[in-house]
Coordinates of C-alpha atoms in Angstrom, one line a residue:
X1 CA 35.4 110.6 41.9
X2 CA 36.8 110.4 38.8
X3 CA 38.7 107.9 36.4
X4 CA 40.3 104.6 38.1
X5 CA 44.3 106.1 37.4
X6 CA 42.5 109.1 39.0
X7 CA 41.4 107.4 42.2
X8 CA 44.5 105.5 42.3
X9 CA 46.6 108.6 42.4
X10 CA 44.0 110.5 44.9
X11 CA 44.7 107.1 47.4
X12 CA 48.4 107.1 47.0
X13 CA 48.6 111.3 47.7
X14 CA 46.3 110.4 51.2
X15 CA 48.6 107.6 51.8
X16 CA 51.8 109.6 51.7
X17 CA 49.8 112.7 53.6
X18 CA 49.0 110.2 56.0
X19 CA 52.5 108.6 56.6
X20 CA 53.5 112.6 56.8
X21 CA 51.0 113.1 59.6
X22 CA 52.2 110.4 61.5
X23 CA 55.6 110.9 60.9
X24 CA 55.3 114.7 62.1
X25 CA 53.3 113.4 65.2
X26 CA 56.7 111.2 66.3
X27 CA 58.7 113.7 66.0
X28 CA 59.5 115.2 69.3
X29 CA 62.3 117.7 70.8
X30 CA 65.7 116.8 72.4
X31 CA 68.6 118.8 73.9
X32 CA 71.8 118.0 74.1
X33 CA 74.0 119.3 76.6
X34 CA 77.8 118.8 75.4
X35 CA 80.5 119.5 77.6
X36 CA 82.5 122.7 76.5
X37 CA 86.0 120.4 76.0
X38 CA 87.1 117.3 74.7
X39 CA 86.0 116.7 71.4
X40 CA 85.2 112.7 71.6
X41 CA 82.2 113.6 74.4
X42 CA 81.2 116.0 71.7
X43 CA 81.1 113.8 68.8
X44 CA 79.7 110.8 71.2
X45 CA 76.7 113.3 71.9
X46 CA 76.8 114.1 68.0
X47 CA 76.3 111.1 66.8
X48 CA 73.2 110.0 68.7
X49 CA 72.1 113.5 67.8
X50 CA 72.6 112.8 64.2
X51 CA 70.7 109.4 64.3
X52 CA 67.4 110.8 66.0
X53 CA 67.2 113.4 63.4
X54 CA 67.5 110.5 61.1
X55 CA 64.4 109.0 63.0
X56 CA 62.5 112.9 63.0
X57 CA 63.1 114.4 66.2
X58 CA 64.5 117.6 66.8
X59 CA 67.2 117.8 68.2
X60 CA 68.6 121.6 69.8
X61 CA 72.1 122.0 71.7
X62 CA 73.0 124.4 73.9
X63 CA 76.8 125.8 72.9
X64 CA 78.7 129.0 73.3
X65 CA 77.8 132.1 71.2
X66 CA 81.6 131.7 69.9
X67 CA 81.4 128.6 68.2
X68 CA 77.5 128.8 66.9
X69 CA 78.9 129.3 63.2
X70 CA 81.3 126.5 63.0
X71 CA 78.4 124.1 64.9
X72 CA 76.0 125.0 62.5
X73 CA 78.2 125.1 60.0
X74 CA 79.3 121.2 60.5
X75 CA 75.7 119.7 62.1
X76 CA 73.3 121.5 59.7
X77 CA 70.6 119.3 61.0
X78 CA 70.6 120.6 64.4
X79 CA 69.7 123.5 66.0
X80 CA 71.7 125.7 68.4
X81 CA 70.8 127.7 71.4
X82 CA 73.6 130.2 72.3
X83 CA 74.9 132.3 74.9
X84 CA 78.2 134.3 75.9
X85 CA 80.4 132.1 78.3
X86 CA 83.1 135.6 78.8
X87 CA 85.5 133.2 77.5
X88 CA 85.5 130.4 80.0
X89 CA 85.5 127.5 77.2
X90 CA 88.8 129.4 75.8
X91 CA 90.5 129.4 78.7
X92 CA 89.6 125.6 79.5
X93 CA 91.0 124.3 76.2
X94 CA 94.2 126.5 77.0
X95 CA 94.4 124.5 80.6
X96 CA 93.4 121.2 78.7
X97 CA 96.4 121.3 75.7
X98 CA 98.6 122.2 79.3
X99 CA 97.5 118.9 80.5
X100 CA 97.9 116.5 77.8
X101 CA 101.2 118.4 76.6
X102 CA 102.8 117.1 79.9
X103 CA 100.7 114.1 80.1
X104 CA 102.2 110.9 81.4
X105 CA 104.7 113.4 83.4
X106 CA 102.3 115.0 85.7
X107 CA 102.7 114.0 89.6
X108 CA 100.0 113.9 92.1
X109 CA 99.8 117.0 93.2
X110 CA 99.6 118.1 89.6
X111 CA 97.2 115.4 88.4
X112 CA 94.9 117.3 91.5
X113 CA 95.7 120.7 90.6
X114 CA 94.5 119.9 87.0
X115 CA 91.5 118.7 88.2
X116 CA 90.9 121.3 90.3
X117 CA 91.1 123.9 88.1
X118 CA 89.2 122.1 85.1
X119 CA 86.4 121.8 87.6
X120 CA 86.0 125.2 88.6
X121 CA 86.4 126.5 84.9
X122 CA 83.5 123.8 83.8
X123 CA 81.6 125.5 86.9
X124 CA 81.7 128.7 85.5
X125 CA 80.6 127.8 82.3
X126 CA 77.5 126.0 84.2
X127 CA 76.8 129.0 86.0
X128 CA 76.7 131.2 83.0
X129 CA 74.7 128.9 81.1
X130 CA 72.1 128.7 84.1
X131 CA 72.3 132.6 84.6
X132 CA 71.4 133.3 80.9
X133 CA 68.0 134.0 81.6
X134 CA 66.7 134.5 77.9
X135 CA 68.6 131.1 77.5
X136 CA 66.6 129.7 80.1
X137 CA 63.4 130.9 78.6
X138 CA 63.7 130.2 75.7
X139 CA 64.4 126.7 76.3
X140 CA 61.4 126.2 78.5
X141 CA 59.4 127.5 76.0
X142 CA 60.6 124.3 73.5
X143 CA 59.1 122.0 76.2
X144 CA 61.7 119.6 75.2
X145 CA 60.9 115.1 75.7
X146 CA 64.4 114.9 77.2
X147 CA 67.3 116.3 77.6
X148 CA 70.9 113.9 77.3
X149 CA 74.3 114.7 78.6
X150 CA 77.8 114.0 80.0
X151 CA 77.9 113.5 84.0
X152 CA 81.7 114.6 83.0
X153 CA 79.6 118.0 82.7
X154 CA 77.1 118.1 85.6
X155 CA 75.3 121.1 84.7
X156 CA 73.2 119.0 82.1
X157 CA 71.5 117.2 84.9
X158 CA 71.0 120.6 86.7
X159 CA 69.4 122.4 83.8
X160 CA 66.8 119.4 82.9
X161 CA 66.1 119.5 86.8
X162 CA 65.9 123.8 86.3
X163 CA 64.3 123.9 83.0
X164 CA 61.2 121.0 83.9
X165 CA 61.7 118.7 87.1
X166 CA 59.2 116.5 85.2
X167 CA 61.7 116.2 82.1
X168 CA 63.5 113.0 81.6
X169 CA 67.5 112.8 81.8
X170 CA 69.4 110.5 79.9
X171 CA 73.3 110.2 80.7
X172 CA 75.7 109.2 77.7
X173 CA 79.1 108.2 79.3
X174 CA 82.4 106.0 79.4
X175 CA 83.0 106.9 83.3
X176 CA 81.7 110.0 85.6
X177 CA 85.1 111.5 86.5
X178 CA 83.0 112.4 90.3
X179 CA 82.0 108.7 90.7
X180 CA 78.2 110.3 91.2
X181 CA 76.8 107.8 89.1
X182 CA 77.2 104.7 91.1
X183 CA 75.3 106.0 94.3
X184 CA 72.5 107.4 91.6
X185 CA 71.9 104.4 90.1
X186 CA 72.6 102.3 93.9
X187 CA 75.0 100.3 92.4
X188 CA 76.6 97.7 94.1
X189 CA 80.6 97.6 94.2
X190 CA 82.2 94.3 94.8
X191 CA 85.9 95.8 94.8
X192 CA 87.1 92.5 95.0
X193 CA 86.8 91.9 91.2
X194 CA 85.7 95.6 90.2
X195 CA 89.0 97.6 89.7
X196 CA 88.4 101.3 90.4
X197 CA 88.3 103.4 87.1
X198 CA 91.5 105.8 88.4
X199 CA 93.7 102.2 88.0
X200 CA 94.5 99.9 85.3
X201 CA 93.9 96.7 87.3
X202 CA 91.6 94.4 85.8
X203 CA 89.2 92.0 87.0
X204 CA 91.8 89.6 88.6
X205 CA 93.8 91.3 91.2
X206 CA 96.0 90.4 93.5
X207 CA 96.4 90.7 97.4
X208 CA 98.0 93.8 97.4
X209 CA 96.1 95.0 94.2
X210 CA 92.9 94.8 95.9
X211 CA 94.3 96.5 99.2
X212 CA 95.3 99.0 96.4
X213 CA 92.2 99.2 94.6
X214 CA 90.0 99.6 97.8
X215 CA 92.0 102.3 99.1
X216 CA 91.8 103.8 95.7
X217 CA 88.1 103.5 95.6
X218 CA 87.4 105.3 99.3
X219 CA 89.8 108.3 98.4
X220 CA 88.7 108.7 94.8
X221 CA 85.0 108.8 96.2
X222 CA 85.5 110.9 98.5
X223 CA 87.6 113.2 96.4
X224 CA 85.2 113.1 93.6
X225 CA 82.3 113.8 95.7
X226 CA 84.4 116.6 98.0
X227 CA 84.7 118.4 94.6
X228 CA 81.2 117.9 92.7
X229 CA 79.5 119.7 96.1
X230 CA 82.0 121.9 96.4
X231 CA 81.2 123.2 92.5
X232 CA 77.9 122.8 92.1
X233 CA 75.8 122.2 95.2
X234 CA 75.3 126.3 95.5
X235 CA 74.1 126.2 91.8
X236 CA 71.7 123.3 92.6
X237 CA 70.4 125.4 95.8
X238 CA 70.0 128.6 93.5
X239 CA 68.5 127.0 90.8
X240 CA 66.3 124.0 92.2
X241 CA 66.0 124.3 95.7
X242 CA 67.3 124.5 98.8
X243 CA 67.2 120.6 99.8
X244 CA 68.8 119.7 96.9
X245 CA 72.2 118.8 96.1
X246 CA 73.9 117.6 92.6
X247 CA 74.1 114.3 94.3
X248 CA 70.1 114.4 94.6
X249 CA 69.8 115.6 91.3
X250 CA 72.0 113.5 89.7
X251 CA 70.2 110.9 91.0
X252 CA 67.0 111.7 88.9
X253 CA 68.7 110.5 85.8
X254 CA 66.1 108.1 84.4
X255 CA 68.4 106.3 82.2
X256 CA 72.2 105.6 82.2
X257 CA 73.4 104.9 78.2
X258 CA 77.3 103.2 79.4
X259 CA 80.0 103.5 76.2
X260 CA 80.8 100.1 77.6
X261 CA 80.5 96.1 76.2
X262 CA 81.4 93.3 78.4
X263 CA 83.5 91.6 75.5
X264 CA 86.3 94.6 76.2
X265 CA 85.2 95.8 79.4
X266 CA 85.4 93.6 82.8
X267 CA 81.6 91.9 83.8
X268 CA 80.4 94.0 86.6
X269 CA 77.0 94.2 88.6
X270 CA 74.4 96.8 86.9
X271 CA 71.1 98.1 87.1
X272 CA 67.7 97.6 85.0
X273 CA 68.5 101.7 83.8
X274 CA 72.4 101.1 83.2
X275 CA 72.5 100.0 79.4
X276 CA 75.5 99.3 77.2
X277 CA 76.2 101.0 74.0
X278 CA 79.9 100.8 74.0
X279 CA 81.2 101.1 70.2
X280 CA 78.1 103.7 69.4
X281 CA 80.4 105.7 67.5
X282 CA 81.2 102.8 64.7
X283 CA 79.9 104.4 61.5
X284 CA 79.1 102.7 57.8
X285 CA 82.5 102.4 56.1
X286 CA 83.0 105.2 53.7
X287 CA 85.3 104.3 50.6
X288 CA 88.7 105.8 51.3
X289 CA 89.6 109.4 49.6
X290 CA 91.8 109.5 46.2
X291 CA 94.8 110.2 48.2
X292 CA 94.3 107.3 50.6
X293 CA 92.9 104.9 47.7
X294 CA 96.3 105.2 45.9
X295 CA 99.0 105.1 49.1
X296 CA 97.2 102.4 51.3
X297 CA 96.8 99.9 48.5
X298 CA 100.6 100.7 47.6
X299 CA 101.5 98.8 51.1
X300 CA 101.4 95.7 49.4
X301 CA 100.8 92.5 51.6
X302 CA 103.1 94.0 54.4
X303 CA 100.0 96.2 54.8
X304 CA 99.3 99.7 56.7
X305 CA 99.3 100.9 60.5
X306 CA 97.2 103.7 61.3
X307 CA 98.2 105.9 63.9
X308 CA 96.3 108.0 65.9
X309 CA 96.3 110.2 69.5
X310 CA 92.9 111.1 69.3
X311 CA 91.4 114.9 68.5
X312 CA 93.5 116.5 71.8
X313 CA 97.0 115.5 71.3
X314 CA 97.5 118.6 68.9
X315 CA 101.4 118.6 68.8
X316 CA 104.4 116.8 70.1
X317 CA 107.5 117.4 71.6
X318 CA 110.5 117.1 69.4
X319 CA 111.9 114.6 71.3
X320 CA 108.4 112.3 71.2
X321 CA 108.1 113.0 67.4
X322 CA 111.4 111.9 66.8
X323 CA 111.5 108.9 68.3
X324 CA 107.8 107.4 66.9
X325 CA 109.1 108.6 63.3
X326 CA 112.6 106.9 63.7
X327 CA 110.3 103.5 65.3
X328 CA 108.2 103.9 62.3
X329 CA 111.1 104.4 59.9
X330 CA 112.2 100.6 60.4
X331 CA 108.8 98.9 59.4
X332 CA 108.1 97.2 56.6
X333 CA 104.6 98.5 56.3
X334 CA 103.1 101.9 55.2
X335 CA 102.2 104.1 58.4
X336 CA 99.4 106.9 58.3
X337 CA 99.9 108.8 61.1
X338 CA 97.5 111.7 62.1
X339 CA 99.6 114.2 63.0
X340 CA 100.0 118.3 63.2
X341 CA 103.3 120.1 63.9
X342 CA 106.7 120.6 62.7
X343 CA 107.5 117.3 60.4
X344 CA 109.9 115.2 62.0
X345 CA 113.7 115.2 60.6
X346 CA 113.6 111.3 60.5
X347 CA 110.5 110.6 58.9
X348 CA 110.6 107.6 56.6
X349 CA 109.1 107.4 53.2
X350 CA 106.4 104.7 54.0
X351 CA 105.2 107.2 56.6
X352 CA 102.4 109.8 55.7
X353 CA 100.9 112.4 58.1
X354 CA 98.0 113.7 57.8
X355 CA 96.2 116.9 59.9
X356 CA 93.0 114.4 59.9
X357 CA 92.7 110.9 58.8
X358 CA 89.7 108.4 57.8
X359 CA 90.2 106.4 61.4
X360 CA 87.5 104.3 61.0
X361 CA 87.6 104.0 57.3
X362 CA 91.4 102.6 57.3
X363 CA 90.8 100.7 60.4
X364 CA 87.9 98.6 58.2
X365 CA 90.6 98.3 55.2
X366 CA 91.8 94.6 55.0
X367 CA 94.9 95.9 54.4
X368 CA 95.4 97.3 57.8
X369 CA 97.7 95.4 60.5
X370 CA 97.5 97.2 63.4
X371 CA 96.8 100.6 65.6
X372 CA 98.6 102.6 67.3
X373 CA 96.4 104.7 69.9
X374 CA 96.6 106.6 73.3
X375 CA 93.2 103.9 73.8
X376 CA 90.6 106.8 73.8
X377 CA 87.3 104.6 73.8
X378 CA 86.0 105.9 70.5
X379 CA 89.4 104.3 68.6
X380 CA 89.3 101.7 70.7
X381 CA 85.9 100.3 69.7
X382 CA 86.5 101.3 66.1
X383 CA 89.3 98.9 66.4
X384 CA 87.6 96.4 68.0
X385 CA 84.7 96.2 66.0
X386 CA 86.8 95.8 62.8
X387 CA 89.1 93.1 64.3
X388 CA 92.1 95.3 64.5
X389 CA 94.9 94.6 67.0
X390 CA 96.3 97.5 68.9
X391 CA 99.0 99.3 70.5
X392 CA 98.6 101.6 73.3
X393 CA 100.4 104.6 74.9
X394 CA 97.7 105.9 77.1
X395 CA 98.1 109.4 78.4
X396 CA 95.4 110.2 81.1
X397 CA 91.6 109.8 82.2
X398 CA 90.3 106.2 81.3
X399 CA 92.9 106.0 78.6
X400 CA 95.3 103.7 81.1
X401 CA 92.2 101.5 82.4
X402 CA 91.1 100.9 78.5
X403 CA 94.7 100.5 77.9
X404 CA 94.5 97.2 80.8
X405 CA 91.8 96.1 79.2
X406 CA 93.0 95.7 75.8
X407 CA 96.1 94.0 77.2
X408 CA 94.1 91.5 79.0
X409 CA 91.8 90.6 76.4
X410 CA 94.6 89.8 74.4
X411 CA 93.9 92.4 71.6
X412 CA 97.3 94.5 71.9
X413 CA 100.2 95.6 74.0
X414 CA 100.8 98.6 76.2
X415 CA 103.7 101.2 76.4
X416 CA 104.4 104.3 78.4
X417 CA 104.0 107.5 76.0
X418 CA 106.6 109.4 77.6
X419 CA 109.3 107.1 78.5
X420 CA 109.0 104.3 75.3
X421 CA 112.5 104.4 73.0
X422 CA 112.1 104.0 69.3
X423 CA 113.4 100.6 69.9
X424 CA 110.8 99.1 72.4
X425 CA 107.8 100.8 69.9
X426 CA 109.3 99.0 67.1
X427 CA 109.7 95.9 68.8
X428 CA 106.2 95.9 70.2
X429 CA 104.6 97.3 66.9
X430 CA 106.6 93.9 65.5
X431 CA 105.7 91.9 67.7
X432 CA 101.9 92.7 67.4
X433 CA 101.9 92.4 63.8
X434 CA 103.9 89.3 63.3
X435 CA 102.1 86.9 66.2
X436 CA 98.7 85.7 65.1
X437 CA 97.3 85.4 68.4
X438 CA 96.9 89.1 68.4
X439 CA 94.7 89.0 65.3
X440 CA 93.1 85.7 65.8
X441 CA 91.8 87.2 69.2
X442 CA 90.8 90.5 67.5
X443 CA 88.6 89.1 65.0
X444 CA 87.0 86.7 67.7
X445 CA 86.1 89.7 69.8
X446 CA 85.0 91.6 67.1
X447 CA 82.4 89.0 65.8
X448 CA 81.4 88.5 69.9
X449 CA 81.4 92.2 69.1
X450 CA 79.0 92.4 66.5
X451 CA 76.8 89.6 67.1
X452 CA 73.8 91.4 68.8
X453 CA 70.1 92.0 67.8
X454 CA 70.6 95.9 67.9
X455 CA 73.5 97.8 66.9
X456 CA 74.5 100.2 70.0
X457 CA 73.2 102.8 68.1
X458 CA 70.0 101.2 67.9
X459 CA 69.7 100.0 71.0
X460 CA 70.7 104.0 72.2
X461 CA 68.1 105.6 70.0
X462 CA 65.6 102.7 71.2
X463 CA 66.1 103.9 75.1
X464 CA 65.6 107.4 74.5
X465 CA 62.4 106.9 72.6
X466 CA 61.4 104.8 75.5
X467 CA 61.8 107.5 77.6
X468 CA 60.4 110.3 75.5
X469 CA 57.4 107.9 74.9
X470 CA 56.9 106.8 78.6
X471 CA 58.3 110.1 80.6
X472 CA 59.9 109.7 83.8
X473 CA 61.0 105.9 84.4
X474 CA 60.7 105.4 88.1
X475 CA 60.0 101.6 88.2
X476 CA 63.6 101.1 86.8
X477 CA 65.2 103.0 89.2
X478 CA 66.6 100.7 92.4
X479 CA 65.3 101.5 95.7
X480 CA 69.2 101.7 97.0
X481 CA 68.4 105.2 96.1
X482 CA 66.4 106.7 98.2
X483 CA 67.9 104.7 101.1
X484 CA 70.0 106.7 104.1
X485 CA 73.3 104.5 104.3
X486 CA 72.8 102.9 107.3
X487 CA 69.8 100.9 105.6
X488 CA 71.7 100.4 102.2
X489 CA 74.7 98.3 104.3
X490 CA 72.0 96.8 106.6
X491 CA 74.0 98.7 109.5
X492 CA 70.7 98.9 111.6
X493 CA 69.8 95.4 111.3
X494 CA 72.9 94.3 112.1
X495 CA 72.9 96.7 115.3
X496 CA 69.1 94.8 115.9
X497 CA 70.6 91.4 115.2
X498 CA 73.4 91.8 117.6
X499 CA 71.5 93.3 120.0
X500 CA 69.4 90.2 120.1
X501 CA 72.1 87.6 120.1
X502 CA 74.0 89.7 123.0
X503 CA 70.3 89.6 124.8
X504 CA 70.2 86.3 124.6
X505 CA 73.8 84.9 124.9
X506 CA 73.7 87.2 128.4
X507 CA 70.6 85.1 129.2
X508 CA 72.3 81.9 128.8
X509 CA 75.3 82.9 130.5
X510 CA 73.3 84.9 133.9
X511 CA 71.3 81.8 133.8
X512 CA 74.3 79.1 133.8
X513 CA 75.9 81.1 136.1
X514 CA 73.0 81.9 138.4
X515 CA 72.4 77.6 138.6
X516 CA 76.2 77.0 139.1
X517 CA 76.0 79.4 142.2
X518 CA 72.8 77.4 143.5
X519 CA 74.5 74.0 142.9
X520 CA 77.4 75.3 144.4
X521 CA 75.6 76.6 147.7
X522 CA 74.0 73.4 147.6
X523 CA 77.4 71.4 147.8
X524 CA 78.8 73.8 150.1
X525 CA 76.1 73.3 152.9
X526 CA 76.2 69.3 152.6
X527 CA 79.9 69.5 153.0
X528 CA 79.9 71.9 156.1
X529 CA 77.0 69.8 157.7
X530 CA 79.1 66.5 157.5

């Protein structure tokens, strides 16, 4: 065998083979099915991609042939199945930049047409992706564990259903923009306390507000519904089966990973496969560039606002630009402001803008006082979990529900992006900074925050491991289900129940009345005799 330094290296090579081996066993494959627009679903998806590489797994995303090289390019560590979409993701971020570039100004009939359209251009996508036939094979020749997506893009559910039935499906979401999700997971909804996700109520409502928020919640259902079957039922009868609709298939989703945490977001009922991950996107603290490291410390003890409209608000109008440059003009404090487009005439010289910007970096800097967001959920947990008080100027989606919820934890104040005056954002950006409560109450939520045995991360990549290592999850599933609505609301016992106490209240009463004749026959004899 050799000499002892000989024997011990010979053990130490098998032990390292060995953890190789076993390591290579875990490692299993994963698809990812992003949603062709808005980045922060992307980088949501990214991120949890990024950690189960970290753990060994493979991890393949399906993407447009015209954005294969930048993907691979950025996410190295993945791999990328292609295929031509004629265009269709083009054209929706044309229609997208249309909608947040009027954003806040939209009507009604505008919000619907928007959409609308979005939904029949994410349709089209779907239906190309599904119709790629080498696409298709390819993938089932992977024999992915699981595949994870957006319910804001449907056709992830429809492709795990196309590619393997017997695949798992994971969800990763802030909201499902068709409300599919709470009739897949039969959950309950108490709209008494549970504000529709179309409103910025919050958990206490008023009379009217809860008139309000259960009208909401029948019309938005029924809207949402009206226009998930109307996109993607034929594709679920072409591709799975006849019986099926995306309702049925959505309802396969094994587990539901919820961008959510009840210290922000308003306690609600859930299910044993609904789990919280909200703040999933926080990443290790990265020390600031050059550039940064020299202007933020510069700030002084007045400090730094970082300001932010997320990855979608591109550019401006001159009018908006003018007035947050002249609000943030006034302050004492340094601003970095992530911003693209012509450079505003009244820019101060404590302001810097920058194409992209550290967010989560500078929010972690102790020299930071506040953030200005349009309350996207990624900045809004990044804020959160580093104890940073906000203010918001929501634009659309969930932005104006996170916005509520901000404002009524008591972590920031809310303005209207299209109407505020450089005055009012000055004021409020003031008054934010110079009252305590705002960061007393920040950094008591983000210790609540932070106080868990998991990280959401963690407890993300636990769940899906779960379900690669278990398959299919069926005892976590509620029974509510499978139910036809008449049993879920107890309509038919109620019909039974009513049945029974009519059957036997008109017993009582035939019977009263049938002795109260007798007894009044009886009477009426004696007195006609006398």
């Amino acid at each position: 065998m050799g000499t002892g330094p000989e024997r011990r290296c010979f053990t130490i090579l098998l032990v390292f083979l060995g953890f190789l081996i076993r390591h290579r066993s875990s490692a299993e494959k994963v698809l990812l099915v992003p949603p062709p627009i808005y980045d922060s679903h992307w980088m949501a998806l990214s991120k949890i991609g990024r950690a189960l590489v970290d753990k060994g797994h493979t991890v393949v995303v399906v993407i447009t042939e015209d954005i294969g090289e930048t993907r691979r390019t950025e996410w190295p560590d993945f791999q990328f199945e292609t295929f031509q979409d004629q265009g269709t993701q083009a054209r929706l971020n044309e229609d997208l930049d249309y909608t947040v570039s009027i954003a806040g100004e939209e009507s009604l009939k505008q919000f619907i047409e928007s959409f609308m359209a979005e939904s029949e251009g994410l349709k089209q996508y779907c239906s190309l992706l599904l119709a790629d036939s080498n696409l298709v094979d390819r993938l089932r020749t992977s024999q992915f564990n699981v595949v994870i997506s957006d319910p804001f893009f449907p056709c992830g559910a429809i492709l795990s259903a196309h590619l393997d039935i017997r695949v798992p499906h994971i969800a990763v979401m802030r909201v499902d923009p068709y409300l599919l999700d709470e009739k897949a997971a039969g959950l309950p909804l108490p709209l008494s306390y549970v504000p529709f996700p179309g409103t910025d109520f919050t958990d206490e409502m008023t009379f009217v507000q809860r008139l309000q928020n259960v009208v909401s919640s029948i019309l938005g259902h029924m809207i949402g519904h009206w226009v998930a079957s109307s996109m993607y039922d034929e594709l679920v009868r072409t591709y799975i089966g006849e019986d099926e609709t995306i309702q049925s298939v959505t309802s396969r989703t094994d587990v539901w990973l919820y961008q959510t945490d009840n210290v922000l977001d308003f306690a609600r009922p859930s299910m044993p496969n609904m789990v919280q991950v909200g703040g999933l996107n926080v990443q290790m603290v990265n020390p600031l560039t050059e550039d940064m490291e020299a202007f933020v410390p510069s700030a002084g003890r007045d400090g730094v606002i970082v300001v932010s409209f997320g990855s979608m608000v591109k550019t401006m109008s001159a009018d908006r630009r003018e007035v947050f440059a002249a609000a943030f003009a006034r302050l004492r404090q340094k601003v970095v402001w992530r911003y693209v487009g012509e450079k505003p005439t009244g820019l101060g010289n404590n302001t810097k803008l920058l194409a992209w910007l550290p967010q989560n970096d500078l929010l972690a800097h102790p020299k930071t006082r506040a953030f200005i967001t349009h309350a996207g959920s990624n900045g809004m947990y990044e804020a959160l979990y580093h104890g940073v008080p906000m203010v918001c100027l929501p634009l659309f989606g969930d932005q104006p529900a996170n916005a509520a919820r901000v404002v009524a934890r008591g972590l920031g104040v809310r303005l209207d992006f299209s109407t505020v005056t450089a005055e009012q954002l000055y004021q409020a950006i003031l008054h934010v900074v110079t009252n305590s409560s705002y960061l007393e109450t920040a950094t008591r939520l983000s210790r609540l925050h932070r106080d868990q045995p998991q990280s959401p991360m963690e407890r993300a990549v636990w769940w899906i491991e779960y379900v690669i290592k278990h398959g299919r999850l069926p005892h976590l599933r509620a029974r509510a289900v499978e139910l036809p609505w008449y049993q879920y609301y107890l309509l038919d016992v109620a019909v039974f129940l009513f049945g029974v106490c009519s059957a036997v209240l008109g017993t009582l009463w035939y019977s009263c009345s049938f002795f109260c004749r007798k007894i009044c026959c009886k009477s009426g004899g004696k007195l006609k005799s006398q």
